[in-house]
Amino acid sequence: MAPQVVKLYTNKRERELVDYSADLFAILKTTEKLERAYVRDAISAKDYESSCTKLLAQFRTLCTTLKGQVPDVAKFARDHNMECPAALNRLISSGMPATIEHGKAGSGTTAGSGSSEVNVASTVQYYIGAMDALKLDMTATDEVYPLLSDIMQSLHKVSKLPPEFSGKVKLKQWLSLLHSMPASQRLSQEEVRQLLFDLESSYNDFISQLGM
């Protein structure tokens, strides 16, 4: 007697849902392994940050696609008997790599290195680029998040800044807010105005801190 074949889908839409669900499962498992590797010093901060940033971007895009079918990712994990607390914390609660959240740059550079001037110049460029993009009406979550993430990562590479530099605090708040929003959602006029104000204030403080 031939074994019975169990069909996971009956049409194209159901097949896509199965494929996307498999992608979500894979992202959760991969992120959990990545977080454990980072905690155990089995991966460098630089490689961790790069991989985590990519997973976060994939997760946000996938969540937008599956919003109607998978409104609760934590429940999805429970329903599939997944033990991935670190992944859920990173992907849902935090929304940014641990290196950014806790201010440990993954640049591989050290204080006093010859690249300090390059880091400062890059940070200035990222600030100006983000403010210009907002003024050009690039206000969707998936457009703004990478711009702010670039600034945050670059700030962590500037060793002269104090650990609790106000710009980092504000950026972290904005990154957390954007992480909770769908990728296609646009910032309101009030939010854009506030973000521009925060970026300009942070930029001026950055310049002041470095005595430029």
PDB file of C-alpha atoms in Angstrom:
ATOM      1  CA  MET A   1       0.000   0.000   0.000  1.00  0.00           C
ATOM      2  CA  ALA A   2       1.430   3.352  -1.086  1.00  0.00           C
ATOM      3  CA  PRO A   3       1.991   5.895   1.682  1.00  0.00           C
ATOM      4  CA  GLN A   4      -0.586   8.671   1.898  1.00  0.00           C
ATOM      5  CA  VAL A   5       0.627  12.042   0.638  1.00  0.00           C
ATOM      6  CA  VAL A   6      -0.308  14.976   2.863  1.00  0.00           C
ATOM      7  CA  LYS A   7      -0.756  18.201   0.947  1.00  0.00           C
ATOM      8  CA  LEU A   8       0.335  21.359   2.773  1.00  0.00           C
ATOM      9  CA  TYR A   9      -1.501  23.591   0.307  1.00  0.00           C
ATOM     10  CA  THR A  10      -4.173  23.438  -2.374  1.00  0.00           C
ATOM     11  CA  ASN A  11      -3.530  26.671  -4.255  1.00  0.00           C
ATOM     12  CA  LYS A  12      -0.811  29.206  -4.999  1.00  0.00           C
ATOM     13  CA  ARG A  13      -1.762  31.521  -2.145  1.00  0.00           C
ATOM     14  CA  GLU A  14      -1.590  28.725   0.418  1.00  0.00           C
ATOM     15  CA  ARG A  15       1.750  27.608  -1.025  1.00  0.00           C
ATOM     16  CA  GLU A  16       3.162  31.129  -0.591  1.00  0.00           C
ATOM     17  CA  LEU A  17       1.968  31.183   3.012  1.00  0.00           C
ATOM     18  CA  VAL A  18       3.716  27.871   3.689  1.00  0.00           C
ATOM     19  CA  ASP A  19       6.918  29.185   2.085  1.00  0.00           C
ATOM     20  CA  TYR A  20       6.815  32.448   4.026  1.00  0.00           C
ATOM     21  CA  SER A  21       6.108  30.586   7.269  1.00  0.00           C
ATOM     22  CA  ALA A  22       9.142  28.388   6.592  1.00  0.00           C
ATOM     23  CA  ASP A  23      11.217  31.543   6.034  1.00  0.00           C
ATOM     24  CA  LEU A  24      10.017  32.970   9.358  1.00  0.00           C
ATOM     25  CA  PHE A  25      10.860  29.712  11.109  1.00  0.00           C
ATOM     26  CA  ALA A  26      14.357  29.800   9.601  1.00  0.00           C
ATOM     27  CA  ILE A  27      14.941  33.434  10.614  1.00  0.00           C
ATOM     28  CA  LEU A  28      13.936  32.693  14.203  1.00  0.00           C
ATOM     29  CA  LYS A  29      16.225  29.662  14.411  1.00  0.00           C
ATOM     30  CA  THR A  30      19.146  31.469  12.760  1.00  0.00           C
ATOM     31  CA  THR A  31      18.800  34.513  15.028  1.00  0.00           C
ATOM     32  CA  GLU A  32      18.693  32.310  18.123  1.00  0.00           C
ATOM     33  CA  LYS A  33      21.926  30.587  17.083  1.00  0.00           C
ATOM     34  CA  LEU A  34      23.531  33.944  16.266  1.00  0.00           C
ATOM     35  CA  GLU A  35      22.630  35.420  19.664  1.00  0.00           C
ATOM     36  CA  ARG A  36      24.038  32.396  21.480  1.00  0.00           C
ATOM     37  CA  ALA A  37      27.218  32.526  19.430  1.00  0.00           C
ATOM     38  CA  TYR A  38      27.696  36.201  20.287  1.00  0.00           C
ATOM     39  CA  VAL A  39      27.136  35.648  24.005  1.00  0.00           C
ATOM     40  CA  ARG A  40      29.712  32.835  23.969  1.00  0.00           C
ATOM     41  CA  ASP A  41      32.272  34.933  22.029  1.00  0.00           C
ATOM     42  CA  ALA A  42      32.113  32.425  19.194  1.00  0.00           C
ATOM     43  CA  ILE A  43      31.674  35.237  16.659  1.00  0.00           C
ATOM     44  CA  SER A  44      33.285  38.660  16.384  1.00  0.00           C
ATOM     45  CA  ALA A  45      31.252  41.776  17.154  1.00  0.00           C
ATOM     46  CA  LYS A  46      31.710  42.948  13.576  1.00  0.00           C
ATOM     47  CA  ASP A  47      30.411  39.724  12.008  1.00  0.00           C
ATOM     48  CA  TYR A  48      27.605  39.510  14.555  1.00  0.00           C
ATOM     49  CA  GLU A  49      26.443  43.046  13.842  1.00  0.00           C
ATOM     50  CA  SER A  50      26.445  42.518  10.086  1.00  0.00           C
ATOM     51  CA  SER A  51      24.518  39.241  10.293  1.00  0.00           C
ATOM     52  CA  CYS A  52      22.039  40.535  12.858  1.00  0.00           C
ATOM     53  CA  THR A  53      21.303  43.685  10.854  1.00  0.00           C
ATOM     54  CA  LYS A  54      20.538  41.552   7.795  1.00  0.00           C
ATOM     55  CA  LEU A  55      18.250  39.233   9.788  1.00  0.00           C
ATOM     56  CA  LEU A  56      16.390  42.173  11.298  1.00  0.00           C
ATOM     57  CA  ALA A  57      15.756  43.635   7.843  1.00  0.00           C
ATOM     58  CA  GLN A  58      14.518  40.278   6.542  1.00  0.00           C
ATOM     59  CA  PHE A  59      12.311  39.860   9.617  1.00  0.00           C
ATOM     60  CA  ARG A  60      10.672  43.281   9.201  1.00  0.00           C
ATOM     61  CA  THR A  61       9.958  42.649   5.527  1.00  0.00           C
ATOM     62  CA  LEU A  62       8.548  39.192   6.227  1.00  0.00           C
ATOM     63  CA  CYS A  63       6.353  40.435   9.079  1.00  0.00           C
ATOM     64  CA  THR A  64       4.820  43.012   6.757  1.00  0.00           C
ATOM     65  CA  THR A  65       4.061  40.261   4.248  1.00  0.00           C
ATOM     66  CA  LEU A  66       2.588  37.937   6.888  1.00  0.00           C
ATOM     67  CA  LYS A  67       0.794  40.585   8.939  1.00  0.00           C
ATOM     68  CA  GLY A  68      -2.675  39.162   8.247  1.00  0.00           C
ATOM     69  CA  GLN A  69      -1.687  35.515   8.655  1.00  0.00           C
ATOM     70  CA  VAL A  70       0.855  35.768  11.490  1.00  0.00           C
ATOM     71  CA  PRO A  71      -0.055  38.773  13.666  1.00  0.00           C
ATOM     72  CA  ASP A  72       1.766  37.369  16.708  1.00  0.00           C
ATOM     73  CA  VAL A  73       5.265  36.006  16.060  1.00  0.00           C
ATOM     74  CA  ALA A  74       5.690  34.847  19.657  1.00  0.00           C
ATOM     75  CA  LYS A  75       2.547  32.734  19.293  1.00  0.00           C
ATOM     76  CA  PHE A  76       3.879  31.406  15.981  1.00  0.00           C
ATOM     77  CA  ALA A  77       6.993  30.241  17.822  1.00  0.00           C
ATOM     78  CA  ARG A  78       4.960  28.573  20.559  1.00  0.00           C
ATOM     79  CA  ASP A  79       2.667  26.867  18.041  1.00  0.00           C
ATOM     80  CA  HIS A  80       5.729  25.393  16.328  1.00  0.00           C
ATOM     81  CA  ASN A  81       7.342  24.298  19.616  1.00  0.00           C
ATOM     82  CA  MET A  82      10.272  26.668  19.133  1.00  0.00           C
ATOM     83  CA  GLU A  83      12.566  27.546  22.026  1.00  0.00           C
ATOM     84  CA  CYS A  84      14.032  30.835  20.868  1.00  0.00           C
ATOM     85  CA  PRO A  85      13.831  33.454  23.645  1.00  0.00           C
ATOM     86  CA  ALA A  86      16.946  35.312  22.511  1.00  0.00           C
ATOM     87  CA  ALA A  87      15.649  35.569  18.945  1.00  0.00           C
ATOM     88  CA  LEU A  88      12.257  36.856  20.071  1.00  0.00           C
ATOM     89  CA  ASN A  89      13.925  39.451  22.266  1.00  0.00           C
ATOM     90  CA  ARG A  90      16.236  40.623  19.476  1.00  0.00           C
ATOM     91  CA  LEU A  91      13.675  40.604  16.662  1.00  0.00           C
ATOM     92  CA  ILE A  92      10.564  41.792  18.511  1.00  0.00           C
ATOM     93  CA  SER A  93      11.538  43.614  21.687  1.00  0.00           C
ATOM     94  CA  SER A  94      14.883  45.177  20.775  1.00  0.00           C
ATOM     95  CA  GLY A  95      14.878  45.609  17.016  1.00  0.00           C
ATOM     96  CA  MET A  96      18.622  46.307  16.829  1.00  0.00           C
ATOM     97  CA  PRO A  97      21.864  44.319  17.208  1.00  0.00           C
ATOM     98  CA  ALA A  98      23.241  43.983  20.736  1.00  0.00           C
ATOM     99  CA  THR A  99      26.350  45.878  19.645  1.00  0.00           C
ATOM    100  CA  ILE A 100      24.183  48.925  18.935  1.00  0.00           C
ATOM    101  CA  GLU A 101      21.795  48.454  21.848  1.00  0.00           C
ATOM    102  CA  HIS A 102      24.608  48.255  24.386  1.00  0.00           C
ATOM    103  CA  GLY A 103      27.063  50.560  22.660  1.00  0.00           C
ATOM    104  CA  LYS A 104      29.739  48.037  21.730  1.00  0.00           C
ATOM    105  CA  ALA A 105      30.827  48.849  18.214  1.00  0.00           C
ATOM    106  CA  GLY A 106      31.458  46.023  15.804  1.00  0.00           C
ATOM    107  CA  SER A 107      33.887  48.025  13.768  1.00  0.00           C
ATOM    108  CA  GLY A 108      37.045  46.224  14.801  1.00  0.00           C
ATOM    109  CA  THR A 109      38.779  49.572  15.423  1.00  0.00           C
ATOM    110  CA  THR A 110      40.362  50.743  18.632  1.00  0.00           C
ATOM    111  CA  ALA A 111      40.603  54.089  20.354  1.00  0.00           C
ATOM    112  CA  GLY A 112      43.401  56.242  19.030  1.00  0.00           C
ATOM    113  CA  SER A 113      43.670  54.365  15.721  1.00  0.00           C
ATOM    114  CA  GLY A 114      44.443  56.180  12.506  1.00  0.00           C
ATOM    115  CA  SER A 115      40.880  55.686  11.324  1.00  0.00           C
ATOM    116  CA  SER A 116      39.330  57.969  13.978  1.00  0.00           C
ATOM    117  CA  GLU A 117      39.144  60.892  11.545  1.00  0.00           C
ATOM    118  CA  VAL A 118      37.503  58.644   8.988  1.00  0.00           C
ATOM    119  CA  ASN A 119      34.887  57.578  11.543  1.00  0.00           C
ATOM    120  CA  VAL A 120      34.096  61.198  12.385  1.00  0.00           C
ATOM    121  CA  ALA A 121      33.807  62.122   8.703  1.00  0.00           C
ATOM    122  CA  SER A 122      31.551  59.118   8.041  1.00  0.00           C
ATOM    123  CA  THR A 123      29.301  60.059  10.959  1.00  0.00           C
ATOM    124  CA  VAL A 124      28.932  63.610   9.651  1.00  0.00           C
ATOM    125  CA  GLN A 125      28.077  62.207   6.227  1.00  0.00           C
ATOM    126  CA  TYR A 126      25.443  59.858   7.674  1.00  0.00           C
ATOM    127  CA  TYR A 127      23.824  62.679   9.661  1.00  0.00           C
ATOM    128  CA  ILE A 128      23.612  64.967   6.640  1.00  0.00           C
ATOM    129  CA  GLY A 129      22.394  62.147   4.416  1.00  0.00           C
ATOM    130  CA  ALA A 130      19.588  61.209   6.817  1.00  0.00           C
ATOM    131  CA  MET A 131      18.394  64.798   7.201  1.00  0.00           C
ATOM    132  CA  ASP A 132      18.480  65.357   3.425  1.00  0.00           C
ATOM    133  CA  ALA A 133      16.515  62.137   2.834  1.00  0.00           C
ATOM    134  CA  LEU A 134      13.763  63.209   5.231  1.00  0.00           C
ATOM    135  CA  LYS A 135      13.542  66.603   3.522  1.00  0.00           C
ATOM    136  CA  LEU A 136      13.161  64.748   0.200  1.00  0.00           C
ATOM    137  CA  ASP A 137      10.127  62.911   1.657  1.00  0.00           C
ATOM    138  CA  MET A 138      11.854  59.556   2.177  1.00  0.00           C
ATOM    139  CA  THR A 139       9.728  58.804   5.227  1.00  0.00           C
ATOM    140  CA  ALA A 140       8.740  55.118   4.953  1.00  0.00           C
ATOM    141  CA  THR A 141       9.950  52.908   7.799  1.00  0.00           C
ATOM    142  CA  ASP A 142      12.140  50.774   5.539  1.00  0.00           C
ATOM    143  CA  GLU A 143      13.742  53.958   4.166  1.00  0.00           C
ATOM    144  CA  VAL A 144      14.363  55.737   7.475  1.00  0.00           C
ATOM    145  CA  TYR A 145      15.466  52.791   9.628  1.00  0.00           C
ATOM    146  CA  PRO A 146      18.693  52.023   7.680  1.00  0.00           C
ATOM    147  CA  LEU A 147      19.658  55.721   7.711  1.00  0.00           C
ATOM    148  CA  LEU A 148      19.361  55.970  11.497  1.00  0.00           C
ATOM    149  CA  SER A 149      21.039  52.599  11.973  1.00  0.00           C
ATOM    150  CA  ASP A 150      24.020  53.811   9.938  1.00  0.00           C
ATOM    151  CA  ILE A 151      24.350  56.883  12.170  1.00  0.00           C
ATOM    152  CA  MET A 152      24.120  54.794  15.333  1.00  0.00           C
ATOM    153  CA  GLN A 153      26.740  52.302  14.181  1.00  0.00           C
ATOM    154  CA  SER A 154      29.037  55.112  13.094  1.00  0.00           C
ATOM    155  CA  LEU A 155      28.646  56.938  16.434  1.00  0.00           C
ATOM    156  CA  HIS A 156      29.796  53.833  18.290  1.00  0.00           C
ATOM    157  CA  LYS A 157      33.046  53.916  16.306  1.00  0.00           C
ATOM    158  CA  VAL A 158      33.886  57.450  17.472  1.00  0.00           C
ATOM    159  CA  SER A 159      35.872  56.780  20.653  1.00  0.00           C
ATOM    160  CA  LYS A 160      35.919  60.413  21.829  1.00  0.00           C
ATOM    161  CA  LEU A 161      32.195  60.460  22.569  1.00  0.00           C
ATOM    162  CA  PRO A 162      30.965  59.792  26.131  1.00  0.00           C
ATOM    163  CA  PRO A 163      29.105  56.484  26.623  1.00  0.00           C
ATOM    164  CA  GLU A 164      25.795  58.238  27.267  1.00  0.00           C
ATOM    165  CA  PHE A 165      26.018  60.695  24.390  1.00  0.00           C
ATOM    166  CA  SER A 166      22.530  62.196  23.995  1.00  0.00           C
ATOM    167  CA  GLY A 167      22.478  61.489  20.267  1.00  0.00           C
ATOM    168  CA  LYS A 168      22.757  57.746  20.883  1.00  0.00           C
ATOM    169  CA  VAL A 169      19.875  57.834  23.352  1.00  0.00           C
ATOM    170  CA  LYS A 170      17.563  59.628  20.917  1.00  0.00           C
ATOM    171  CA  LEU A 171      18.527  57.411  18.003  1.00  0.00           C
ATOM    172  CA  LYS A 172      17.909  54.291  20.045  1.00  0.00           C
ATOM    173  CA  GLN A 173      14.399  55.546  20.859  1.00  0.00           C
ATOM    174  CA  TRP A 174      13.666  56.228  17.189  1.00  0.00           C
ATOM    175  CA  LEU A 175      15.040  52.859  16.090  1.00  0.00           C
ATOM    176  CA  SER A 176      12.817  51.101  18.631  1.00  0.00           C
ATOM    177  CA  LEU A 177       9.786  53.047  17.398  1.00  0.00           C
ATOM    178  CA  LEU A 178      10.508  52.317  13.745  1.00  0.00           C
ATOM    179  CA  HIS A 179      11.068  48.652  14.519  1.00  0.00           C
ATOM    180  CA  SER A 180       7.501  48.395  15.825  1.00  0.00           C
ATOM    181  CA  MET A 181       6.056  49.882  12.609  1.00  0.00           C
ATOM    182  CA  PRO A 182       5.295  48.055   9.319  1.00  0.00           C
ATOM    183  CA  ALA A 183       8.018  48.493   6.697  1.00  0.00           C
ATOM    184  CA  SER A 184       5.717  50.413   4.328  1.00  0.00           C
ATOM    185  CA  GLN A 185       4.249  52.760   6.949  1.00  0.00           C
ATOM    186  CA  ARG A 186       5.272  56.387   6.538  1.00  0.00           C
ATOM    187  CA  LEU A 187       6.091  58.771   9.345  1.00  0.00           C
ATOM    188  CA  SER A 188       3.524  61.493   9.927  1.00  0.00           C
ATOM    189  CA  GLN A 189       4.406  65.138   9.310  1.00  0.00           C
ATOM    190  CA  GLU A 190       4.696  65.654  13.063  1.00  0.00           C
ATOM    191  CA  GLU A 191       7.027  62.658  13.415  1.00  0.00           C
ATOM    192  CA  VAL A 192       9.206  63.816  10.527  1.00  0.00           C
ATOM    193  CA  ARG A 193       9.437  67.277  12.058  1.00  0.00           C
ATOM    194  CA  GLN A 194      10.395  65.846  15.446  1.00  0.00           C
ATOM    195  CA  LEU A 195      12.929  63.444  13.935  1.00  0.00           C
ATOM    196  CA  LEU A 196      14.564  66.266  11.979  1.00  0.00           C
ATOM    197  CA  PHE A 197      14.751  68.334  15.152  1.00  0.00           C
ATOM    198  CA  ASP A 198      16.307  65.442  17.072  1.00  0.00           C
ATOM    199  CA  LEU A 199      18.823  64.746  14.296  1.00  0.00           C
ATOM    200  CA  GLU A 200      19.841  68.401  14.010  1.00  0.00           C
ATOM    201  CA  SER A 201      20.199  68.697  17.798  1.00  0.00           C
ATOM    202  CA  SER A 202      22.195  65.451  17.931  1.00  0.00           C
ATOM    203  CA  TYR A 203      24.413  66.579  15.046  1.00  0.00           C
ATOM    204  CA  ASN A 204      25.151  69.926  16.689  1.00  0.00           C
ATOM    205  CA  ASP A 205      25.921  68.179  19.977  1.00  0.00           C
ATOM    206  CA  PHE A 206      28.200  65.751  18.123  1.00  0.00           C
ATOM    207  CA  ILE A 207      30.141  68.640  16.571  1.00  0.00           C
ATOM    208  CA  SER A 208      30.343  70.387  19.947  1.00  0.00           C
ATOM    209  CA  GLN A 209      31.598  67.264  21.737  1.00  0.00           C
ATOM    210  CA  LEU A 210      34.460  66.926  19.280  1.00  0.00           C
ATOM    211  CA  GLY A 211      35.321  70.634  19.403  1.00  0.00           C
ATOM    212  CA  MET A 212      34.844  71.010  15.662  1.00  0.00           C
TER     213      MET A 212
END
